[in-house]
CSV table of N, CA and C in Angstrom, one decimal:
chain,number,residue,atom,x,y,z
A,62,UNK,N,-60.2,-49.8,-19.6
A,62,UNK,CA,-58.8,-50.0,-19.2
A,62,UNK,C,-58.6,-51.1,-18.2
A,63,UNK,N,-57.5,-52.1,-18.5
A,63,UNK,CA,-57.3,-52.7,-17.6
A,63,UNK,C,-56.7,-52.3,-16.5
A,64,UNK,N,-55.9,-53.1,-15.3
A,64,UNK,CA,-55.4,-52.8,-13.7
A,64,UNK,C,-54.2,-52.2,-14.1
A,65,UNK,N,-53.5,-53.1,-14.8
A,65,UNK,CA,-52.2,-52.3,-15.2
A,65,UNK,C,-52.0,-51.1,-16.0
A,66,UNK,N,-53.1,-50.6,-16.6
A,66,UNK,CA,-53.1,-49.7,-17.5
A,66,UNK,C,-53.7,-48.8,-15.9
A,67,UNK,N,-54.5,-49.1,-15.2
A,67,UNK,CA,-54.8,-47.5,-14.5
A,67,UNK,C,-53.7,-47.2,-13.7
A,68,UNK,N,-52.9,-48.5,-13.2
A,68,UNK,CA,-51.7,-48.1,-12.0
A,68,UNK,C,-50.7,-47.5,-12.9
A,69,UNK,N,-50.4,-47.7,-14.1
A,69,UNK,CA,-49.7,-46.9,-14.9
A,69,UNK,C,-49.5,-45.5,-14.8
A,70,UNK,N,-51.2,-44.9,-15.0
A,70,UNK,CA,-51.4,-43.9,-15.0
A,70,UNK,C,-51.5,-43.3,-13.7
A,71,UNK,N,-51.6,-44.2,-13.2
A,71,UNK,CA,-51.4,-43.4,-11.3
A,71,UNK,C,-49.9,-43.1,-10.8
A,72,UNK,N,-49.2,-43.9,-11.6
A,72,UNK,CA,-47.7,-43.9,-11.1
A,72,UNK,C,-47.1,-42.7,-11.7
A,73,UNK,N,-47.7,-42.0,-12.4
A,73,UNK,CA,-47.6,-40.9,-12.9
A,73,UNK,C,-47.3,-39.6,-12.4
A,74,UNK,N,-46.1,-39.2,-11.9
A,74,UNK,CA,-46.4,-38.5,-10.8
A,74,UNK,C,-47.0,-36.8,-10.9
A,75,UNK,N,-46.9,-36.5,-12.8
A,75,UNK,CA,-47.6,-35.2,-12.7
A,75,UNK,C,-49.2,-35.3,-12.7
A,76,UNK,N,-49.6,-36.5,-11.9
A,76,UNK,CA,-51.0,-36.3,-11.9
A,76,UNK,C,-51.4,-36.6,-10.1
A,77,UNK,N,-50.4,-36.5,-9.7
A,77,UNK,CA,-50.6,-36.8,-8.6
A,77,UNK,C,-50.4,-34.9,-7.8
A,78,UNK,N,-51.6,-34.7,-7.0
A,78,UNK,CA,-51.6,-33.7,-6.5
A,78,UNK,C,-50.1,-33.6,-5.5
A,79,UNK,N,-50.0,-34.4,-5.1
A,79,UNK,CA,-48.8,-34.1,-3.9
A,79,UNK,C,-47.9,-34.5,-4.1
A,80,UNK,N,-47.7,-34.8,-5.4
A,80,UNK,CA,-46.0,-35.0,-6.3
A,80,UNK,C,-45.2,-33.5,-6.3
A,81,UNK,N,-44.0,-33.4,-5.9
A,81,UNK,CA,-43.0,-32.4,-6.2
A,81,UNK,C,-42.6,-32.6,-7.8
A,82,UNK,N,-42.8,-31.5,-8.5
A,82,UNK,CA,-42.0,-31.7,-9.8
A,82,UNK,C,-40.1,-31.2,-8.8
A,83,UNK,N,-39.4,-32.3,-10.2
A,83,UNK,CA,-38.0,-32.1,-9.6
A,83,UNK,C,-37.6,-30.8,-10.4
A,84,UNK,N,-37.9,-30.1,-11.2
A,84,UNK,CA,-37.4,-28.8,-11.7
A,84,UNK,C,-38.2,-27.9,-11.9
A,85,UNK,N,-37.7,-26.9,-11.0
A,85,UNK,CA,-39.0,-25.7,-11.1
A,85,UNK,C,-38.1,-24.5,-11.3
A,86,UNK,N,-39.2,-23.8,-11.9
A,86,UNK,CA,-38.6,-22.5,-12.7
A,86,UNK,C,-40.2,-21.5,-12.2
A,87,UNK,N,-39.1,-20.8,-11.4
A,87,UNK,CA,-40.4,-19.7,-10.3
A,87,UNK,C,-40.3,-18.1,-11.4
A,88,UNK,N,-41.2,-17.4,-11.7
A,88,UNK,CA,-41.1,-16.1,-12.3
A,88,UNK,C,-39.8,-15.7,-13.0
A,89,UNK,N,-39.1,-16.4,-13.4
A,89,UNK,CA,-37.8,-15.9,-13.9
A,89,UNK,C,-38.1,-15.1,-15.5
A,90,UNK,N,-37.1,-14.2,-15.4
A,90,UNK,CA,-37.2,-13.5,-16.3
A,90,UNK,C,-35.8,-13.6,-16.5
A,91,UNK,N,-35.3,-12.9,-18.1
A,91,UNK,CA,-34.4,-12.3,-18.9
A,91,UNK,C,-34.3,-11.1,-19.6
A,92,UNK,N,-33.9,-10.4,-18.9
A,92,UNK,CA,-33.8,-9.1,-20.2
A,92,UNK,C,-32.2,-8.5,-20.5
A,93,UNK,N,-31.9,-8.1,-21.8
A,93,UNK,CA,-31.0,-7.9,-22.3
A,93,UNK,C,-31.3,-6.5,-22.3
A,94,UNK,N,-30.8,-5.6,-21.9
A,94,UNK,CA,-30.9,-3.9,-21.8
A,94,UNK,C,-32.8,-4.4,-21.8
A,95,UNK,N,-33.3,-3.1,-22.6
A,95,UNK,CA,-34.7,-3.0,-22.1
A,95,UNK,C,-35.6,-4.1,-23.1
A,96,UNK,N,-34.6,-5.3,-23.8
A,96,UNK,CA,-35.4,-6.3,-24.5
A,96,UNK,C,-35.7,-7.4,-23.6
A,97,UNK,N,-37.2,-7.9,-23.6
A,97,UNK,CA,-37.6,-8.9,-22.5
A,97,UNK,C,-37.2,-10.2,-23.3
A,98,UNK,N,-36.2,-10.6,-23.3
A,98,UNK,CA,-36.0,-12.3,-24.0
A,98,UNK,C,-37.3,-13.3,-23.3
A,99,UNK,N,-36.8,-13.7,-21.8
A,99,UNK,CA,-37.7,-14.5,-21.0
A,99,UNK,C,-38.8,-13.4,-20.2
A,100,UNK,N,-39.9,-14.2,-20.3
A,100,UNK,CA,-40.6,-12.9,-19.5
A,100,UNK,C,-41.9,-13.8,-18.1
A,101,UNK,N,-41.6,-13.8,-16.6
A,101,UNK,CA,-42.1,-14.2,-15.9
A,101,UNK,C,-42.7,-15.7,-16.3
A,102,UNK,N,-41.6,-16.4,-16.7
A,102,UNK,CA,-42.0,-18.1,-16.8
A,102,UNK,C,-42.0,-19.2,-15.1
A,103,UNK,N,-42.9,-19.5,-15.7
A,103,UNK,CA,-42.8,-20.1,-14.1
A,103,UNK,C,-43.9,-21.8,-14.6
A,104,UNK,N,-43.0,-23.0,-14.4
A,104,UNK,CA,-43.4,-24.4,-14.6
A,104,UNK,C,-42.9,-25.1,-14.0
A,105,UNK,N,-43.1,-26.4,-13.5
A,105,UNK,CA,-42.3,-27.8,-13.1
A,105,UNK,C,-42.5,-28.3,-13.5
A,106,UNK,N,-41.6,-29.6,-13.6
A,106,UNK,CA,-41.4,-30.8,-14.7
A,106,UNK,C,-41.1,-31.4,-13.5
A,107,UNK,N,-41.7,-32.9,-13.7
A,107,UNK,CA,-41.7,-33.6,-12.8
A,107,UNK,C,-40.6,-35.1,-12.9
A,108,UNK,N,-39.7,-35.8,-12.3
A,108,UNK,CA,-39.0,-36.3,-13.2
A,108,UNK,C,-39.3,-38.2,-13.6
A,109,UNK,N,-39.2,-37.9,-14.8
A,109,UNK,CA,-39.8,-39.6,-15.3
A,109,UNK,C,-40.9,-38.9,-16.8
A,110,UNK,N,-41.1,-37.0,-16.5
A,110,UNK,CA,-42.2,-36.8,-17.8
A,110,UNK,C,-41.4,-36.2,-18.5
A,111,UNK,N,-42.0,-36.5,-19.9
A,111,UNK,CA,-41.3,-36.2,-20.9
A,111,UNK,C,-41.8,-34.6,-21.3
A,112,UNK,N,-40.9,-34.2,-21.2
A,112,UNK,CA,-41.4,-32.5,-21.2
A,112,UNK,C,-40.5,-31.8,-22.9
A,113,UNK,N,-41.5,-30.7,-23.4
A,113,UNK,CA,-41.3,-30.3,-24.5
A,113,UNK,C,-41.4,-28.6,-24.3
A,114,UNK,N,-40.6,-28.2,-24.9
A,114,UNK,CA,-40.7,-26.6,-25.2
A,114,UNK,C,-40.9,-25.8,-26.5
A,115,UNK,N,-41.8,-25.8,-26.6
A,115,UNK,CA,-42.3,-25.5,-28.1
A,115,UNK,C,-43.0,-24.2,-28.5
A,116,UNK,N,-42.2,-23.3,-29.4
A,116,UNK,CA,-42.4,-21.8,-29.6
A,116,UNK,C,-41.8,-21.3,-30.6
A,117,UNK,N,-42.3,-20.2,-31.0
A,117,UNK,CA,-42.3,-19.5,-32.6
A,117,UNK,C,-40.2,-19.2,-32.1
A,118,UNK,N,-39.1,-19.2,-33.2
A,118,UNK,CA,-38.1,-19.0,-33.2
A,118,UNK,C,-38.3,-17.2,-32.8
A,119,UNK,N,-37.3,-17.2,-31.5
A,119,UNK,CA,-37.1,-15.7,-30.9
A,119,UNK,C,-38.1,-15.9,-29.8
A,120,UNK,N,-38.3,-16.4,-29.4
A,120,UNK,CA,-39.5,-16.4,-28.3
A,120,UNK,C,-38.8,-16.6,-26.7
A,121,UNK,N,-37.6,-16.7,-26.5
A,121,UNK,CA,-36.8,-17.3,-25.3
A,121,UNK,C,-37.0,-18.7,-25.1
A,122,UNK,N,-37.1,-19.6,-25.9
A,122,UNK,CA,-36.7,-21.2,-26.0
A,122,UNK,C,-35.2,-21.6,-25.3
A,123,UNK,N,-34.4,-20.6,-26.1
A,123,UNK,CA,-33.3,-21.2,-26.1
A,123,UNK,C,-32.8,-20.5,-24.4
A,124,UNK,N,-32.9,-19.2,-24.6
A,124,UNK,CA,-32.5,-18.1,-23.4
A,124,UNK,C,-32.7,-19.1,-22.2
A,125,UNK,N,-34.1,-19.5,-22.2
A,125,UNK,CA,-34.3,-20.4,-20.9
A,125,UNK,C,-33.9,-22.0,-20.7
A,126,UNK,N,-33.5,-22.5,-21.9
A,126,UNK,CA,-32.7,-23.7,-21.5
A,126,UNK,C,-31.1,-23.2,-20.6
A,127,UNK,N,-30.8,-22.0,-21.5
A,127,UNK,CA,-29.1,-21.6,-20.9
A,127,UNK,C,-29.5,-21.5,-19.1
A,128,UNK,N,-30.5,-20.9,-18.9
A,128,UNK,CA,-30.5,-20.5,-17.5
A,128,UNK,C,-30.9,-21.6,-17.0
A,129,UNK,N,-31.6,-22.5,-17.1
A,129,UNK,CA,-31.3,-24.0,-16.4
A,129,UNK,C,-29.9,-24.2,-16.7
A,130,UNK,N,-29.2,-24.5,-17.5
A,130,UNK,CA,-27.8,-24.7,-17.7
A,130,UNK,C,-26.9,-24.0,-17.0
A,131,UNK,N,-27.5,-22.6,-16.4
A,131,UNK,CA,-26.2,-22.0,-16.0
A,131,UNK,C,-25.5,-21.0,-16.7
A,132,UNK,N,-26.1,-21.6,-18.1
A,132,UNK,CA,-25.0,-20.5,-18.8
A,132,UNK,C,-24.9,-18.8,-18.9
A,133,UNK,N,-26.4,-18.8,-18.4
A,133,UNK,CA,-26.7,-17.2,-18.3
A,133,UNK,C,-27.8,-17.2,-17.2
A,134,UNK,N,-27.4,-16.0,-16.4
A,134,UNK,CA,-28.0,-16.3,-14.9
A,134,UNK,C,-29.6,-15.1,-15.6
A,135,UNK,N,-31.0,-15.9,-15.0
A,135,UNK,CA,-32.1,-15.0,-15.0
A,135,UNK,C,-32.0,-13.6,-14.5
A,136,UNK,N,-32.6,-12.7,-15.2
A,136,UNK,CA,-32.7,-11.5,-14.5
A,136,UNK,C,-33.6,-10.9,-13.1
A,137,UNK,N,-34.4,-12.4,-13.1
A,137,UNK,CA,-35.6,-12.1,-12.4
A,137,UNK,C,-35.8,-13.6,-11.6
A,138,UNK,N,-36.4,-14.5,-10.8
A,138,UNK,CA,-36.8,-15.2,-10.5
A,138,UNK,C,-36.0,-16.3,-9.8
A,139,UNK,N,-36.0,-17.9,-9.8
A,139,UNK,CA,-35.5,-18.5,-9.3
A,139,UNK,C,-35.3,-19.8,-9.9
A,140,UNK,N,-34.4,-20.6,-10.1
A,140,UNK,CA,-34.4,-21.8,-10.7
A,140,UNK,C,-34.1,-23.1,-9.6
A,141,UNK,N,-34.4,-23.7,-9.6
A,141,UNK,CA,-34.7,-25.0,-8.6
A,141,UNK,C,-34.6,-26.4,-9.2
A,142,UNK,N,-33.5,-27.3,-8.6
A,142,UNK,CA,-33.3,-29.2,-9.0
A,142,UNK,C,-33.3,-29.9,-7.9
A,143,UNK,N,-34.5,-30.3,-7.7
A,143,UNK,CA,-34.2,-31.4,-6.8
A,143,UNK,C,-34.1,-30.8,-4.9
A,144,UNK,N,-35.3,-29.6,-5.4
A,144,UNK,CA,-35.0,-28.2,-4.2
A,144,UNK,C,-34.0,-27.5,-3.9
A,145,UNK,N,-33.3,-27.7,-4.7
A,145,UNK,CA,-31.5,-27.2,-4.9
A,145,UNK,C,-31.9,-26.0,-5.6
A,146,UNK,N,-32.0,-24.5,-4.5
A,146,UNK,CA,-31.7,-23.4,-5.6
A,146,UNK,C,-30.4,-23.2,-6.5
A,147,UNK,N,-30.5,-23.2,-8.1
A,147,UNK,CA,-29.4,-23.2,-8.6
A,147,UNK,C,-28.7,-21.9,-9.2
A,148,UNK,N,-28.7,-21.0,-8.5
A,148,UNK,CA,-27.9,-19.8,-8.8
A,148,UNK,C,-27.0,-19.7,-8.4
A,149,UNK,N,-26.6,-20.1,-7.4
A,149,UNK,CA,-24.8,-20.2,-7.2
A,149,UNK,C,-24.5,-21.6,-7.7
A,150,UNK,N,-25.0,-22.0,-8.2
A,150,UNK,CA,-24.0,-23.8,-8.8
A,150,UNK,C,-24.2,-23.2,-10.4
A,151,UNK,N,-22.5,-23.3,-10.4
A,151,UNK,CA,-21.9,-23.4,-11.9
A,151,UNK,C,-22.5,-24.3,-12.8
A,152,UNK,N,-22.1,-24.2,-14.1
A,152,UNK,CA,-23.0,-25.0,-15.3
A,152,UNK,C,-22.1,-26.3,-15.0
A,153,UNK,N,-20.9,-26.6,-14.6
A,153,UNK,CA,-20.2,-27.9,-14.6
A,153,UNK,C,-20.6,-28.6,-13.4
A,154,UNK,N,-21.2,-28.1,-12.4
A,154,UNK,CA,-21.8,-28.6,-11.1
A,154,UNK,C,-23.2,-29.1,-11.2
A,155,UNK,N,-23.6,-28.8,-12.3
A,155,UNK,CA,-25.5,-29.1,-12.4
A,155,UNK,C,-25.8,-30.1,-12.7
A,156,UNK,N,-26.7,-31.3,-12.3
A,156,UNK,CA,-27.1,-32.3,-12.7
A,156,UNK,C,-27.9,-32.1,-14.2
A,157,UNK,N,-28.1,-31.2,-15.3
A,157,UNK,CA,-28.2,-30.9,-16.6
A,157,UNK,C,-26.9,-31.1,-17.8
A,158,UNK,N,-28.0,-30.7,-19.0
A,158,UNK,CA,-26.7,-31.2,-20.0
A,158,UNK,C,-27.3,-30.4,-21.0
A,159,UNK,N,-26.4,-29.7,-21.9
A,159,UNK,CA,-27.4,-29.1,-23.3
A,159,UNK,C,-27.1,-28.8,-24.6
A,160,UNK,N,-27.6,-29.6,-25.5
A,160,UNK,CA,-27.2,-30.1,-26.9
A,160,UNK,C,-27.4,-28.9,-27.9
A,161,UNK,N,-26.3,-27.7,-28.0
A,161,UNK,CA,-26.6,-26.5,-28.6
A,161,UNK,C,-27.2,-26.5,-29.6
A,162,UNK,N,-28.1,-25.8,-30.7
A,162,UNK,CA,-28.1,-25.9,-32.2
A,162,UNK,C,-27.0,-25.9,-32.7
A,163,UNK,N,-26.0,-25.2,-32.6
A,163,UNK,CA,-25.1,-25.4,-33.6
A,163,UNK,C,-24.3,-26.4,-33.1
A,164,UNK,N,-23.7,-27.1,-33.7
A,164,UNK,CA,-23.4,-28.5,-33.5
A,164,UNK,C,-22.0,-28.0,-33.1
A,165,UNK,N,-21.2,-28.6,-32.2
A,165,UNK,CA,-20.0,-28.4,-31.6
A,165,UNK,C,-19.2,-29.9,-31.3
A,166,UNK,N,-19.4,-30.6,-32.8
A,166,UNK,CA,-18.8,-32.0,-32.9
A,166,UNK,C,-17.5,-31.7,-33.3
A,167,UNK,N,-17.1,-32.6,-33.2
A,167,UNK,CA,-15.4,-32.9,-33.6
A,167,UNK,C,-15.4,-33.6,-34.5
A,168,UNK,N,-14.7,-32.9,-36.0
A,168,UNK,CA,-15.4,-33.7,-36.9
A,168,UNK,C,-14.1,-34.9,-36.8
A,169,UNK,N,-12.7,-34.7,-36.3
A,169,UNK,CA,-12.1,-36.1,-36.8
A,169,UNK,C,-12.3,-37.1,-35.8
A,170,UNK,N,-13.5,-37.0,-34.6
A,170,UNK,CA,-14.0,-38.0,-33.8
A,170,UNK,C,-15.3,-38.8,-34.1
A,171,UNK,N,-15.1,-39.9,-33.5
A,171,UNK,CA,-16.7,-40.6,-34.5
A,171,UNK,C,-17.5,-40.5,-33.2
A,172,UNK,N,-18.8,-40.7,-33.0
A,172,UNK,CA,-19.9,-40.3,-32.3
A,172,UNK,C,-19.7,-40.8,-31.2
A,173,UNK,N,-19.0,-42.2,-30.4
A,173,UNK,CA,-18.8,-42.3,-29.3
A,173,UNK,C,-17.7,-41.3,-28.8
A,174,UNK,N,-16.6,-40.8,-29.5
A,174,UNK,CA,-15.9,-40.1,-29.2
A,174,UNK,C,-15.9,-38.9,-29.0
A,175,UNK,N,-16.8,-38.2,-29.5
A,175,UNK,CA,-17.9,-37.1,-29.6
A,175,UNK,C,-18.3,-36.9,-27.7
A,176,UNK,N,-19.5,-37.8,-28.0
A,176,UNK,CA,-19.8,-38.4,-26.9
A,176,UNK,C,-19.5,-38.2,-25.7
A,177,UNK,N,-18.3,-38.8,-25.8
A,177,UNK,CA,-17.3,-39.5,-24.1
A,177,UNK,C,-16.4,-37.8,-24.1
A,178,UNK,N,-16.0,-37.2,-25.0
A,178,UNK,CA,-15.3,-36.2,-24.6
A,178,UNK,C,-15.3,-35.7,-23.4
A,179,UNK,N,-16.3,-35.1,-22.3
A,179,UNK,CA,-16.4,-34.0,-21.5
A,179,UNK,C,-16.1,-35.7,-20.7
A,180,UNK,N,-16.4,-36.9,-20.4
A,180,UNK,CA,-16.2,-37.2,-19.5
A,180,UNK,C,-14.5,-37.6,-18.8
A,181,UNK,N,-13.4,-37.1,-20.6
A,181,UNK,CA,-12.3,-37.6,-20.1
A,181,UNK,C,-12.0,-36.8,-18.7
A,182,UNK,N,-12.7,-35.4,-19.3
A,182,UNK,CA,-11.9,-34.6,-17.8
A,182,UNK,C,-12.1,-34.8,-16.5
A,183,UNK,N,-13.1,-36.1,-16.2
A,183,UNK,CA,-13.7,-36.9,-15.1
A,183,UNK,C,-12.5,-37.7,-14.4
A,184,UNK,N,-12.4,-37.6,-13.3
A,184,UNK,CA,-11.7,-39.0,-12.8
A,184,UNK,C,-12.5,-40.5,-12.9
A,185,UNK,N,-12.6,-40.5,-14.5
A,185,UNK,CA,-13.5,-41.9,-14.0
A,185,UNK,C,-12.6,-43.2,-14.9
A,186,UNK,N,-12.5,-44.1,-14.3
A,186,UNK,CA,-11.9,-45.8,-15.6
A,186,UNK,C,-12.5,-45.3,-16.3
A,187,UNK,N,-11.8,-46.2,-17.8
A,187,UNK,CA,-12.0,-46.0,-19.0
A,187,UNK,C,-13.2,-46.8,-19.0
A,188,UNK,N,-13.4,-48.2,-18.8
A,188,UNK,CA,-14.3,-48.6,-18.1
A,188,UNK,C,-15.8,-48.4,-17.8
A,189,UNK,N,-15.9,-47.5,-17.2
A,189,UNK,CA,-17.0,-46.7,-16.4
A,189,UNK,C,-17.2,-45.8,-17.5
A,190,UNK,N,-15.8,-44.7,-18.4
A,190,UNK,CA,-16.4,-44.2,-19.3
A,190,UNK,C,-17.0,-44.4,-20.4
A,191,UNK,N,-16.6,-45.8,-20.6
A,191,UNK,CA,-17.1,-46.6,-21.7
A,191,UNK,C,-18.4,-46.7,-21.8
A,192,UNK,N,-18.8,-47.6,-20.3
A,192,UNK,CA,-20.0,-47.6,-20.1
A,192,UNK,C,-21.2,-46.5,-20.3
A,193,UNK,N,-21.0,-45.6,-19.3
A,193,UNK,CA,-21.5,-44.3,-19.6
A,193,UNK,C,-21.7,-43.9,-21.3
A,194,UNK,N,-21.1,-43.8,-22.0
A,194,UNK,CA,-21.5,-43.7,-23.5
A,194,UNK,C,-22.2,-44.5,-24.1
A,195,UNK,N,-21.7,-45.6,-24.1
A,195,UNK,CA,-22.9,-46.2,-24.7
A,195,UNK,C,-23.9,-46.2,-23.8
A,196,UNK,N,-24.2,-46.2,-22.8
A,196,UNK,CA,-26.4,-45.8,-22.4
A,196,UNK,C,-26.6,-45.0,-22.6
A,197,UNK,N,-25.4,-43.7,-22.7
A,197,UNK,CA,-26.4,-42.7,-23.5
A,197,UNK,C,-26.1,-42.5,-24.9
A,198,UNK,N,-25.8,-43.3,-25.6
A,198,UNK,CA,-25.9,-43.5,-27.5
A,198,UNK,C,-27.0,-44.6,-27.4
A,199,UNK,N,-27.6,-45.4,-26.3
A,199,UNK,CA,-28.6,-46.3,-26.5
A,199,UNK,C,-29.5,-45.4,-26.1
A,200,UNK,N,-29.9,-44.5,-25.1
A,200,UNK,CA,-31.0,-43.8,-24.8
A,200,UNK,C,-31.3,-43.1,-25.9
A,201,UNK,N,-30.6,-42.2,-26.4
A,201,UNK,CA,-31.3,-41.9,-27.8
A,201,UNK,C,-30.7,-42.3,-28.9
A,202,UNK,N,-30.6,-43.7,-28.8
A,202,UNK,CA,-30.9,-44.5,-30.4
A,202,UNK,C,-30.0,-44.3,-30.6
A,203,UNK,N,-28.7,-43.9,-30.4
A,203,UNK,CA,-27.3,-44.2,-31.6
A,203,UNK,C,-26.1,-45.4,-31.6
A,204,UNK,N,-26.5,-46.2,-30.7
A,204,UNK,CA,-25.3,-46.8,-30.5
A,204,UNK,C,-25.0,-47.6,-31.9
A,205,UNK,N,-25.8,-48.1,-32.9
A,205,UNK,CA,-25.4,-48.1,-33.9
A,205,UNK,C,-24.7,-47.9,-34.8
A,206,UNK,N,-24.7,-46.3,-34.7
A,206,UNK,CA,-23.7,-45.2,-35.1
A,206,UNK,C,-22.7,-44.9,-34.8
A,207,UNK,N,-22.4,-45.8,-33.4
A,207,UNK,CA,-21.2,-45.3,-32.6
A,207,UNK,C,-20.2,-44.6,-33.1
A,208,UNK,N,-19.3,-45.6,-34.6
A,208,UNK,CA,-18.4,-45.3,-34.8
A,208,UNK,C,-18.1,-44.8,-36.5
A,209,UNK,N,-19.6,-44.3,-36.4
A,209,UNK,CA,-19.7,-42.9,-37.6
A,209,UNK,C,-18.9,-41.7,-36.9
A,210,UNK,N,-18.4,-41.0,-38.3
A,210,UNK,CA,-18.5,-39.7,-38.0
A,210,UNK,C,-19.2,-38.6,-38.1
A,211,UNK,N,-19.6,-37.2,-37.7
A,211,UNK,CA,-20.3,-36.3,-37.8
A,211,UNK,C,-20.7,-36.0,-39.0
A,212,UNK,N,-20.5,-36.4,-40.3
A,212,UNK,CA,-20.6,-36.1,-41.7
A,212,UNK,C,-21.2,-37.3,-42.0
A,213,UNK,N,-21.2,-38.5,-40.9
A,213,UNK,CA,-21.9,-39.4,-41.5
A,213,UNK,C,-23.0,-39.3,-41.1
A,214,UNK,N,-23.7,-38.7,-40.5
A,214,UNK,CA,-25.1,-38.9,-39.5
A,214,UNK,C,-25.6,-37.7,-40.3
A,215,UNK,N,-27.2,-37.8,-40.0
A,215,UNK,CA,-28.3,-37.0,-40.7
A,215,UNK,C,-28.3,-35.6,-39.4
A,216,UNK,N,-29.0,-34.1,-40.0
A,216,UNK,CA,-29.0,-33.6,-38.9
A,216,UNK,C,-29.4,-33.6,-37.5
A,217,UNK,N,-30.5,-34.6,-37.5
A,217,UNK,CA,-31.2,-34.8,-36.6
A,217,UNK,C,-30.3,-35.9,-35.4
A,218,UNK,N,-29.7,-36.4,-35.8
A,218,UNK,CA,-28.6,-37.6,-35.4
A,218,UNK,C,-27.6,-36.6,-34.9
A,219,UNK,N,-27.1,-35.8,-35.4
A,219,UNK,CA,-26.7,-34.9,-34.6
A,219,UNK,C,-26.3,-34.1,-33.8
């Protein structure tokens, strides 16, 4: 390896012992009456790594994205952003975002307009909202597509 390739790897901050991951998830649990959805998960994700959650369907994949979201409070444990315990901050307060399975597009809007929706209710210029959409239709690859609609995109597109 060359110099830039090791400082790469050092800049890394889940390899660095005394890196704070910015999202930690302490023993939390979920149970729905006496069924264990989530059962004592506890990880950090550090931010800059690309992090994946991968498990047989019914396993609490989804259960535990909502409780990062907010949308359903753990039964057990603690959720943490940026040292910010987040059990009293609402889902519209959280620096998160979360792209349901079932798709909740507007179908007579095209994908920037899709998109930009939640930010109308922002006090922000149109401007600024503009902006804001497209980096995030360029971060994952759609700005292309901008101005398809939901019937035109594959499901993965999405």
């Amino acid at each position: 390896m060359n110099s830039a390739q090791l400082k790469s790897i050092a800049d890394r901050p889940w390899l660095d012992p005394q890196a704070k991951p910015q999202i930690v998830i302490e023993g939390v649990s979920k149970n729905f009456g006496a069924f264990a959805a989530v059962d004592n998960v506890s990880l950090g994700i550090f931010k800059g790594e690309m992090f994946t959650l991968v498990g047989a369907s019914g396993c609490g994949k989804t259960t535990l994205l909502r409780m990062l979201a907010g949308f359903t409070a753990p039964s057990a444990g603690r959720i943490l952003i940026d040292d910010v315990d987040m059990a009293e901050v609402p889902p519209h307060e959280r620096p998160t975002n979360m792209m349901f399975q079932s798709y909740a597009l507007f179908p007579h809007m095209n994908v920037e307009e899709n998109v930009g929706y939640g930010l109308k209710r922002m006090d922000l210029e149109r401007a600024v909202r503009k902006k804001r959409v497209a980096e995030a239709l360029e971060m994952v690859k759609l700005g292309a597509l901008a101005r398809r609609k939901p019937h035109q995109l594959s499901g993965g597109q999405r």
